[in-house]
């Protein structure tokens, strides 16, 4: 099955995708899951109604997403090319990380490149398309429950064209000791819109960690619109780490939508090294008592890259804790955006919610926009937020240089120190070590 | 050849253009210890900063030869790799920057400059312990961030520790004694005395004579209003302690 082309008769982007949907409707998820079919139809209708976000939309004020999508990327609805080799995968693996490796090529599962290995009893690590059929009841109970497309055109577009991605289910009281490592590769001869969809379900008392890395091979332009849904059950722990290391030919919108039940822990850290435009949309609904939620990010803008972290921490229940720290280093003509909102609903008493955004701007032409928001309806809460943006301490640089370090070495040490506390949020040791080295190399080249 | 030869050095604050050094002349030979004293605002610390290459100052006139080479043409880190060391009056706290990594890079920068191989982990650790003992520093502090949370005395001892580690040819101590109690002062001075060597010179900038009871200088210079107006031996420091700076001001005005 190869249907990579998109009709070009429609004039505007929204109509082009709506027409493409009508043409290819039956091809997705093999059309076998009736509930998904209904959801997809609702999603494309909603997409048509919403249209693409304009800069007037507050959530997209600094990121002109339509300008990117209007480039006319082709929809990828086919099977992956076979040009990807095991060596391509190898290069994206974290050294010394013993993991269950799942490989996606152009958003589709590649069984021959994956190396899932032995899993604890009852644990499912597979691809989304397969789970939609083989585990339909479980799938239907969670799919599209957390990533709402009601007011999000990008989630609507992803949902309408849902094809494949990663599916994880960890049953009650089961611990997946080794992390799952998701490697996503793009290999194409044309400019593509790729829309992976992941679903992670952690039942009561279970634990799982996911590490992700991605790369576009070759020089075609790619728009990756990912949606990840995470259901964290009672007393379950889920960690999600993502290394975003794309070349300037890749634009990505990355939605992570998490729902937490009582006593659960969720942690996510993003490390953004590159890409033309990266937008991370993180939504956490702490919908249980005594939840812990952690959101961290380190973004390193260079060249003309534009990195936008958009977070929404929704405290819907009492006695919860959340912590959020996003740090950036912006060089060249790059732009950083941080927009973080903490919502504390009326009955969510005794909440401790912290948010911090710090950036270092190392070039005169780089820019940082920060917009922290608090919306609190309960009266017994402790919330704090802060945003700072500045330059490296020149006195510190001089001190290091006065001991013989070059200016580059001095800056490298200072920036590594600045980034340190975000790297320390990673609870997988080999990933932390690898990130440390990557950062040192990156900062030394600045 | 003199190690350091300063001639008619004039320097101004880059931002305001205010002239601080108004024609400094100073010659330091290898093995010598020179003390520079003077009232607050006379330009002592500015001289140290200009020698180390701090960019807040602009040299408008004069020359500084360092073992015959034009020091002012060198970047601050080149000066350091070539053996110039400034012990800071206010050592900088660098949260998150590991003291260990920093010093290893500093040592290797010097070694690279001299065409030597990188230091091995074992030799480096031994060296660190040995030099830390020289100034009574607990080796545990090496695992901390640079100067973060150090007491005033620890910061100054850390400066002398770095001096010992980097073995400079020209060490400039910028008011290393200020803010130290007598015990800390002794430790710092003992450290410096152990580091005196025939191929190493010290320029000790101080506001107080008491440091010179412990570090006995070969020459004492008095700086007033941006110039060295009087030079002598260690007795000059004692006279300054006794009589203050006013008599020097009068003599230097009378001499003009």
XYZ file of C-alpha atoms in Angstrom:
702
model
C 0.000 0.000 0.000
C 1.579 3.209 -1.083
C -0.475 6.361 -1.066
C 1.997 9.080 -0.313
C 0.624 11.824 -2.481
C -1.808 14.444 -1.521
C -4.295 16.151 -3.777
C -3.100 19.518 -4.825
C -6.328 20.910 -6.190
C -7.407 22.629 -2.978
C -6.011 26.086 -2.473
C -5.662 26.370 1.299
C -3.929 24.047 3.694
C -6.990 23.109 5.738
C -8.992 22.124 2.647
C -6.061 20.135 1.293
C -5.950 18.009 4.417
C -9.710 17.638 4.576
C -9.753 16.422 0.969
C -6.903 14.062 1.639
C -8.823 12.656 4.566
C -11.836 11.899 2.360
C -9.663 10.198 -0.243
C -7.696 8.016 2.112
C -10.103 7.490 4.993
C -10.206 3.718 4.732
C -6.433 3.263 4.749
C -5.740 4.233 8.299
C -5.380 1.608 11.028
C -6.630 -0.783 8.336
C -10.049 0.647 9.042
C -10.926 -2.167 11.385
C -11.569 -0.401 14.686
C -14.974 1.179 14.417
C -14.569 3.444 17.422
C -11.370 4.903 15.996
C -13.137 5.498 12.692
C -15.734 7.586 14.493
C -13.107 9.527 16.422
C -11.194 10.246 13.235
C -14.248 11.646 11.511
C -15.027 13.861 14.489
C -11.398 15.025 14.501
C -11.294 16.045 10.838
C -14.566 17.916 11.235
C -13.176 19.712 14.221
C -9.976 20.472 12.317
C -11.984 21.993 9.495
C -13.935 24.140 11.953
C -10.918 25.264 13.975
C -8.624 25.968 11.040
C -4.939 26.585 11.651
C -4.021 28.708 14.651
C -3.191 32.281 13.727
C -0.751 34.470 15.654
C -3.835 36.061 17.224
C -4.401 32.866 19.196
C -2.710 33.474 22.539
C -1.183 29.983 22.633
C 0.551 30.543 19.289
C 1.434 34.200 19.664
C 5.178 33.792 19.138
C 5.086 30.727 16.894
C 3.509 31.229 13.460
C 2.589 27.606 12.996
C 0.471 28.158 9.866
C 3.479 29.589 8.063
C 5.222 26.235 8.450
C 2.228 24.023 7.655
C 1.362 26.076 4.578
C 4.536 24.885 2.893
C 2.623 22.006 1.365
C 4.147 18.965 2.987
C 2.902 15.697 1.551
C 1.001 13.444 3.877
C 2.726 10.194 4.518
C 0.219 7.376 4.405
C 2.353 4.609 3.002
C 4.745 1.999 4.268
C 8.225 3.065 5.296
C 11.043 3.115 2.788
C 13.544 0.372 3.390
C 16.594 2.600 3.024
C 17.029 2.800 6.779
C 19.791 0.585 8.121
C 20.574 -0.870 11.497
C 23.519 1.511 11.606
C 21.168 4.516 11.370
C 19.367 3.169 14.416
C 22.606 2.416 16.210
C 23.679 6.042 15.958
C 20.608 7.158 17.847
C 20.913 4.665 20.680
C 22.183 5.923 23.992
C 25.512 4.203 24.751
C 25.338 1.629 27.552
C 21.585 1.888 27.785
C 20.104 -1.573 28.064
C 16.601 -1.038 26.729
C 13.608 -2.417 24.852
C 14.195 -0.739 21.499
C 11.250 0.230 19.316
C 11.986 1.765 15.917
C 9.587 3.867 13.898
C 10.351 4.907 10.340
C 8.238 7.805 9.098
C 5.978 7.206 12.073
C 5.378 3.535 11.210
C 6.616 0.621 13.254
C 9.583 -1.258 11.783
C 9.700 -4.763 13.239
C 13.029 -5.722 11.676
C 14.886 -2.729 13.082
C 13.242 -2.952 16.510
C 14.709 -5.036 19.295
C 12.091 -5.234 21.992
C 13.486 -8.298 23.748
C 11.953 -10.093 26.694
C 9.368 -8.175 28.689
C 7.975 -8.798 32.181
C 4.851 -10.930 32.236
C 1.789 -9.198 30.830
C 3.605 -6.111 29.564
C 2.773 -5.066 26.025
C 5.234 -3.024 23.997
C 4.045 -2.949 20.425
C 2.845 -0.621 17.718
C -0.342 1.365 17.888
C -1.948 -0.072 14.760
C -1.553 -3.586 16.077
C -2.826 -2.717 19.549
C -5.925 -1.061 18.100
C -6.942 -4.464 16.758
C -5.409 -6.979 19.135
C -6.194 -5.044 22.322
C -9.218 -3.131 21.121
C -11.051 -2.840 24.467
C -7.994 -1.477 26.304
C -7.081 0.735 23.385
C -10.570 2.207 23.061
C -10.740 2.919 26.782
C -7.755 5.275 26.504
C -7.244 6.415 22.931
C -8.104 10.081 22.407
C -9.212 10.399 26.034
C -6.385 12.699 27.163
C -5.309 14.590 24.056
C -8.402 16.632 23.381
C -8.823 17.952 19.854
C -11.684 20.197 20.865
C -9.503 23.320 20.874
C -6.293 22.065 19.357
C -6.055 21.900 15.579
C -2.741 20.026 15.630
C -4.141 17.284 17.871
C -7.207 17.173 15.603
C -5.004 16.765 12.517
C -2.984 14.023 14.183
C -6.103 12.200 15.361
C -7.793 12.385 11.959
C -4.824 10.766 10.239
C -3.783 8.411 13.037
C -1.825 5.488 11.644
C 0.808 4.152 13.938
C 3.186 4.783 16.784
C 4.224 3.247 20.053
C 1.849 1.421 22.357
C 2.784 0.419 25.891
C 0.630 -1.268 28.474
C 2.027 -2.141 31.885
C -0.371 -4.201 33.997
C -1.027 -3.813 37.708
C 1.966 -3.857 40.068
C 4.408 -4.628 37.271
C 7.760 -2.897 37.010
C 9.469 -2.595 33.644
C 13.065 -2.395 34.854
C 14.731 -1.598 31.547
C 13.612 1.582 29.847
C 11.760 1.459 26.566
C 13.812 3.307 23.977
C 11.851 4.750 21.088
C 13.926 5.637 18.033
C 12.081 7.617 15.375
C 13.617 8.013 11.951
C 12.412 9.939 8.958
C 13.575 8.707 5.564
C 11.936 10.227 2.517
C 12.545 11.522 -0.962
C 9.979 14.271 -0.628
C 8.791 16.843 1.891
C 6.552 15.004 4.326
C 4.091 15.553 7.116
C 4.532 12.644 9.523
C 2.150 12.184 12.455
C 3.166 9.549 14.980
C 0.756 8.695 17.755
C 1.810 7.069 21.009
C -0.242 5.658 23.841
C 1.207 4.664 27.203
C -0.997 3.020 29.782
C 0.445 2.336 33.228
C -1.978 0.475 35.456
C -2.118 0.727 39.250
C 1.217 0.315 40.996
C 3.224 -0.122 37.792
C 6.410 1.580 36.639
C 7.873 2.345 33.244
C 10.431 4.702 31.741
C 10.566 5.819 28.145
C 13.524 7.420 26.393
C 13.075 8.910 22.948
C 15.395 10.073 20.246
C 14.719 11.034 16.657
C 16.443 11.980 13.440
C 15.520 12.830 9.887
C 17.887 11.175 7.453
C 18.447 13.028 4.225
C 17.725 16.615 3.423
C 14.028 16.771 2.574
C 11.820 18.995 4.657
C 9.765 17.281 7.306
C 6.959 18.351 9.582
C 6.475 15.944 12.479
C 3.235 16.326 14.385
C 3.377 13.906 17.285
C 0.770 13.218 19.937
C 1.573 11.133 22.997
C -1.092 10.162 25.506
C -0.065 8.898 28.905
C -2.455 7.324 31.410
C -0.798 7.075 34.805
C -2.873 4.834 37.066
C -3.102 4.866 40.869
C 0.302 4.794 42.499
C 1.986 4.272 39.118
C 5.248 5.947 38.021
C 5.916 6.994 34.443
C 9.033 8.805 33.196
C 9.308 10.180 29.709
C 12.571 11.600 28.369
C 12.979 13.075 24.960
C 16.105 14.128 23.108
C 15.212 16.401 20.209
C 18.195 16.667 17.988
C 16.933 17.548 14.548
C 18.589 19.347 11.686
C 17.202 22.650 10.412
C 15.052 20.810 7.857
C 12.705 19.516 10.545
C 9.731 21.259 12.101
C 7.959 19.520 14.913
C 4.960 19.944 17.130
C 5.112 17.523 19.974
C 2.082 17.094 22.192
C 2.338 15.147 25.433
C -0.965 14.755 27.230
C -0.929 13.051 30.593
C -3.659 12.033 32.968
C -2.754 11.095 36.543
C -4.797 9.151 39.087
C -4.288 9.097 42.901
C -0.758 8.814 44.339
C 0.850 8.678 40.910
C 4.137 10.159 39.695
C 4.824 11.529 36.257
C 8.063 13.047 35.067
C 9.066 14.396 31.700
C 12.280 16.070 30.514
C 12.924 17.487 27.062
C 16.367 18.176 25.693
C 16.123 20.223 22.538
C 19.393 20.531 20.647
C 18.103 21.550 17.254
C 15.417 21.685 14.593
C 14.104 24.594 12.570
C 11.090 24.871 14.832
C 10.195 22.809 17.861
C 7.013 23.260 19.780
C 6.468 21.096 22.846
C 2.927 21.107 24.179
C 2.800 19.435 27.547
C -0.463 19.007 29.372
C -0.702 17.269 32.699
C -3.981 16.768 34.479
C -3.272 15.764 38.059
C -6.665 14.202 38.523
C -5.949 12.287 41.705
C -4.984 13.074 45.286
C -1.355 13.086 46.327
C 0.040 13.211 42.793
C 3.529 14.317 41.873
C 4.170 15.895 38.505
C 7.518 16.999 37.094
C 8.154 18.866 33.855
C 11.642 19.828 32.802
C 13.284 21.097 29.690
C 16.583 22.292 28.353
C 16.517 24.094 25.043
C 19.578 25.087 23.073
C 18.753 27.424 20.232
C 21.324 28.063 17.544
C 21.299 29.141 13.907
C 17.787 30.349 13.235
C 16.004 27.732 15.297
C 12.804 28.542 17.111
C 12.020 26.554 20.252
C 8.723 26.945 22.022
C 7.841 25.116 25.246
C 4.214 25.385 26.140
C 3.057 23.749 29.342
C -0.212 23.400 31.147
C -0.259 21.989 34.671
C -3.822 21.324 35.689
C -4.334 20.650 39.397
C -7.811 19.182 39.584
C -7.481 17.421 42.959
C -6.100 18.359 46.389
C -2.774 17.496 48.089
C -0.577 17.443 45.013
C 2.893 18.633 44.148
C 4.204 19.861 40.822
C 7.546 21.212 39.766
C 8.501 22.737 36.469
C 11.886 24.000 35.297
C 12.762 25.034 31.760
C 16.193 26.402 30.950
C 17.508 27.702 27.681
C 20.716 28.842 26.064
C 20.095 30.898 22.964
C 22.826 31.724 20.503
C 23.062 33.077 16.941
C 19.652 34.277 15.726
C 17.599 31.721 17.603
C 14.356 32.344 19.432
C 13.124 30.743 22.614
C 9.575 30.807 23.930
C 8.292 29.576 27.262
C 4.643 29.753 28.108
C 3.716 27.879 31.247
C 0.384 27.869 32.941
C -0.542 26.461 36.311
C -4.221 25.952 36.945
C -5.435 25.174 40.462
C -9.108 24.288 40.470
C -11.514 25.210 43.224
C -11.415 21.968 45.199
C -7.696 21.439 44.732
C -6.563 22.564 48.189
C -3.079 22.179 49.661
C -1.297 22.280 46.327
C 2.408 23.016 46.041
C 3.158 24.095 42.492
C 6.435 25.563 41.331
C 7.477 26.856 37.970
C 10.705 28.410 36.827
C 12.136 29.475 33.485
C 15.703 30.688 33.100
C 17.553 31.506 29.963
C 20.947 32.731 28.948
C 21.096 34.730 25.768
C 24.622 34.489 24.382
C 24.160 36.497 21.207
C 22.814 39.966 20.487
C 20.474 38.628 17.819
C 18.888 35.852 19.889
C 15.553 36.374 21.601
C 13.607 34.914 24.484
C 9.921 35.331 25.243
C 8.652 34.095 28.585
C 5.104 34.082 29.800
C 4.339 32.373 33.096
C 0.686 32.208 34.124
C -1.086 31.231 37.310
C -4.809 30.682 37.570
C -5.844 29.751 41.093
C -9.344 29.097 42.385
C -8.470 27.320 45.650
C -7.404 29.306 48.713
C -4.925 27.007 50.446
C -2.147 26.683 47.892
C 1.524 27.424 47.550
C 2.517 28.433 44.056
C 5.519 30.215 42.711
C 6.707 31.096 39.279
C 9.608 33.056 37.959
C 11.276 33.823 34.671
C 14.711 35.288 34.191
C 16.698 35.938 31.093
C 20.209 37.269 31.042
C 23.780 36.963 29.894
C 26.635 34.964 31.298
C 28.383 36.523 34.261
C 31.375 38.331 32.717
C 33.241 38.383 36.010
C 32.965 34.590 36.133
C 34.288 34.300 32.571
C 37.214 36.559 33.457
C 37.980 34.529 36.559
C 38.221 31.325 34.535
C 40.241 32.999 31.776
C 42.646 34.391 34.364
C 43.519 30.762 35.116
C 44.350 30.012 31.503
C 41.042 28.758 30.089
C 40.108 30.185 26.695
C 36.934 32.211 26.457
C 35.262 29.221 24.781
C 36.347 26.853 27.523
C 35.199 29.300 30.173
C 31.785 29.715 28.558
C 31.529 25.956 28.145
C 32.098 25.343 31.851
C 29.664 28.050 32.889
C 26.924 26.876 30.514
C 27.383 23.246 31.498
C 26.920 24.338 35.093
C 23.819 26.291 34.116
C 22.289 23.250 32.407
C 23.316 20.851 35.149
C 20.133 20.785 37.220
C 17.975 19.918 34.218
C 20.278 17.031 33.280
C 20.051 15.822 36.867
C 16.286 15.375 36.507
C 16.946 12.356 34.283
C 16.525 9.158 36.267
C 18.324 6.918 33.770
C 22.016 7.015 34.548
C 23.435 6.171 31.131
C 21.175 8.748 29.522
C 22.361 11.348 32.010
C 26.020 10.574 31.335
C 25.451 10.726 27.587
C 23.598 14.056 27.866
C 26.408 15.485 29.981
C 28.913 14.704 27.274
C 26.643 15.966 24.520
C 26.197 19.250 26.371
C 29.894 19.703 26.962
C 30.563 19.145 23.259
C 27.748 21.494 22.314
C 28.808 24.303 24.638
C 32.434 24.019 23.607
C 31.464 24.657 20.023
C 29.447 27.771 20.854
C 66.229 40.891 31.937
C 63.509 42.184 34.220
C 60.506 39.892 34.550
C 58.124 42.821 34.549
C 58.922 46.279 33.249
C 56.148 48.858 33.457
C 56.807 52.244 31.888
C 54.610 55.328 32.193
C 51.435 53.216 32.272
C 48.221 55.196 31.973
C 44.803 53.550 32.074
C 41.205 54.738 32.238
C 37.882 53.139 33.049
C 36.469 52.044 29.726
C 32.929 53.156 30.492
C 33.422 56.598 31.986
C 36.838 57.412 30.608
C 37.991 58.318 34.118
C 41.772 58.058 34.322
C 42.956 55.872 37.218
C 46.582 55.073 36.422
C 48.486 58.237 35.632
C 51.952 57.090 34.669
C 53.090 54.038 36.644
C 56.720 52.929 36.489
C 57.741 49.640 38.078
C 60.447 47.061 37.473
C 60.305 43.593 39.036
C 63.099 41.045 38.705
C 62.737 37.256 38.995
C 62.796 36.072 42.607
C 61.752 39.423 44.081
C 58.778 40.251 46.249
C 57.381 43.746 45.763
C 54.720 45.242 47.954
C 52.506 48.005 46.666
C 50.793 50.026 49.357
C 48.674 53.088 49.249
C 45.433 54.657 50.385
C 42.045 53.543 49.071
C 41.379 54.652 45.516
C 45.034 55.191 44.673
C 44.886 52.715 41.770
C 46.538 49.621 43.311
C 43.813 47.184 42.324
C 43.463 48.813 38.922
C 47.126 48.096 38.295
C 46.543 44.437 39.188
C 43.498 44.302 36.899
C 45.333 45.864 33.970
C 48.202 43.415 34.385
C 45.782 40.475 34.402
C 43.934 41.811 31.356
C 40.569 42.808 32.738
C 38.583 44.405 29.960
C 36.993 47.182 32.031
C 40.109 49.328 31.555
C 41.649 50.971 28.555
C 45.373 51.548 28.452
C 45.952 54.972 26.944
C 49.708 55.283 27.229
C 52.862 53.474 28.287
C 54.072 49.900 28.032
C 54.296 46.680 30.010
C 57.040 44.235 29.091
C 56.729 40.737 30.553
C 60.035 38.856 30.121
C 60.596 41.158 27.182
C 57.198 40.632 25.517
C 54.362 43.099 25.196
C 51.965 41.941 27.919
C 49.204 44.320 26.858
C 48.929 42.601 23.487
C 48.077 39.282 25.139
C 44.570 38.006 25.967
C 43.918 37.368 29.675
C 44.074 33.602 29.190
C 47.309 33.850 27.158
C 48.868 35.787 30.021
C 47.764 33.085 32.457
C 49.135 30.281 30.317
C 52.380 32.218 30.073
C 52.729 32.390 33.847
C 50.851 35.467 35.061
C 48.590 34.804 38.041
C 46.192 37.161 39.765
C 44.884 36.256 43.204
C 41.534 38.043 43.218
C 40.505 40.515 45.856
C 36.975 39.138 45.483
C 37.162 35.539 44.202
C 34.101 34.762 42.087
C 31.522 32.155 43.122
C 30.605 29.853 40.251
C 27.639 27.677 41.267
C 27.611 24.359 39.452
C 31.149 24.703 38.083
C 33.121 21.876 39.607
C 36.385 22.995 41.163
C 37.944 19.753 39.993
C 36.977 20.143 36.316
C 37.950 23.784 36.328
C 41.419 23.207 37.720
C 42.052 20.245 35.489
C 41.226 22.361 32.447
C 43.439 25.139 33.779
C 46.395 22.827 34.282
C 45.929 21.217 30.893
C 45.682 24.626 29.224
C 49.116 25.448 30.614
C 50.518 22.071 29.655
C 49.227 22.415 26.134
C 50.846 25.853 25.955
C 54.170 24.292 26.933
C 53.705 21.426 24.481
C 53.197 18.840 27.226
C 50.714 15.997 27.459
C 47.475 16.167 29.432
C 47.848 15.418 33.113
C 46.798 11.929 34.187
C 43.981 11.541 36.690
C 46.295 10.005 39.284
C 48.977 12.686 39.076
C 46.339 15.392 39.127
C 44.707 14.087 42.309
C 48.054 13.735 44.046
C 48.998 17.256 43.047
C 45.683 18.626 44.299
C 46.089 16.967 47.699
C 49.656 18.114 48.030
C 48.892 21.757 47.212
C 45.729 21.818 49.317
C 47.820 20.792 52.328
C 50.023 23.816 51.730
C 47.172 26.150 52.690
C 45.369 23.814 55.108
C 42.432 23.237 52.773
C 40.298 20.160 53.327
C 40.572 18.126 50.088
C 36.780 17.621 50.307
C 36.335 21.182 49.070
C 37.699 20.073 45.695
C 34.435 18.284 45.071
C 32.450 21.467 45.563
C 31.558 24.204 43.112
C 34.149 26.942 42.633
C 34.054 29.200 45.709
C 30.362 28.521 46.249
C 29.462 28.864 49.879
C 33.131 29.311 50.862
C 33.906 31.574 53.794
C 36.010 34.667 53.122
C 39.097 32.914 54.442
C 38.460 29.776 52.396
C 38.123 31.837 49.247
C 41.478 33.523 49.836
C 43.138 30.224 50.675
C 41.641 28.815 47.489
C 43.384 31.579 45.555
C 46.752 30.690 47.057
C 46.008 27.015 46.465
C 45.445 27.766 42.769
C 48.634 29.802 42.754
C 50.508 26.802 44.115
C 48.928 24.520 41.549
C 49.609 26.711 38.522
C 53.153 27.715 39.560
C 53.234 31.128 37.877
C 56.307 33.208 37.103
C 54.557 36.384 38.158
C 52.020 36.240 40.977
C 49.953 39.320 41.731
C 48.135 39.242 45.062
C 45.359 41.809 45.121
C 44.556 42.585 48.770
C 44.631 38.905 49.612
C 44.897 39.882 53.287
C 41.827 42.094 53.543
C 39.051 40.552 55.580
C 41.262 37.824 57.030
C 41.694 37.190 60.742
C 45.203 36.711 62.029
C 45.134 32.894 61.808
C 43.934 32.890 58.202
C 46.464 35.590 57.398
C 49.272 33.405 58.743
C 48.142 30.417 56.698
C 47.992 32.502 53.534
C 51.384 34.111 54.224
C 53.008 30.758 55.034
C 51.675 29.413 51.760
C 53.147 32.326 49.849
C 56.501 32.043 51.620
C 56.756 28.374 50.694
C 56.167 29.334 47.089
C 58.905 31.951 46.922
C 61.450 30.862 44.354
C 64.353 32.256 42.348
C 62.362 32.148 39.109
C 59.128 33.525 40.570
C 58.254 37.083 41.488
C 55.417 38.411 43.621
C 53.618 41.724 43.501
C 51.729 41.982 46.758
C 49.088 44.677 46.861
C 47.933 45.524 50.337
C 46.331 48.179 52.373
C 47.804 46.979 55.639
C 51.347 46.657 56.806
C 50.628 43.614 58.983
C 50.754 41.210 55.999
C 54.338 42.345 55.419
C 55.301 41.092 58.882
C 54.742 37.626 57.446
C 55.621 38.098 53.792
C 58.795 40.144 53.977
C 59.165 42.167 50.764
C 62.341 43.106 48.945
C 60.842 46.405 47.888
C 57.937 48.512 49.060
C 56.235 51.019 46.774
C 53.695 53.622 47.675
C 51.015 54.460 45.212
C 49.102 57.714 45.434
C 46.671 59.088 42.870
C 47.600 56.676 40.118
C 51.369 56.856 40.378
C 54.128 55.231 42.424
C 55.431 58.181 44.391
C 57.944 56.521 46.685
C 59.887 53.271 46.861
C 61.983 51.801 49.626
C 62.670 48.644 51.586
C 60.504 46.955 54.233
C 61.091 49.792 56.692
C 59.042 52.070 54.500
C 56.021 49.887 55.266
C 56.620 50.301 58.995
C 56.870 54.043 58.645
C 53.579 54.088 56.729
C 51.952 52.035 59.479
C 53.201 54.589 62.032
C 52.591 57.823 60.238
C 49.918 57.154 57.620
C 50.019 58.438 54.060
C 49.703 62.206 54.563
C 53.423 62.900 54.793
C 53.941 61.109 51.492
C 51.283 63.192 49.820
C 53.026 66.326 51.021
C 56.475 65.152 49.940
C 55.276 64.049 46.563
C 53.536 67.382 45.982
C 56.680 69.209 47.149
C 58.814 67.148 44.785
C 56.766 68.185 41.734
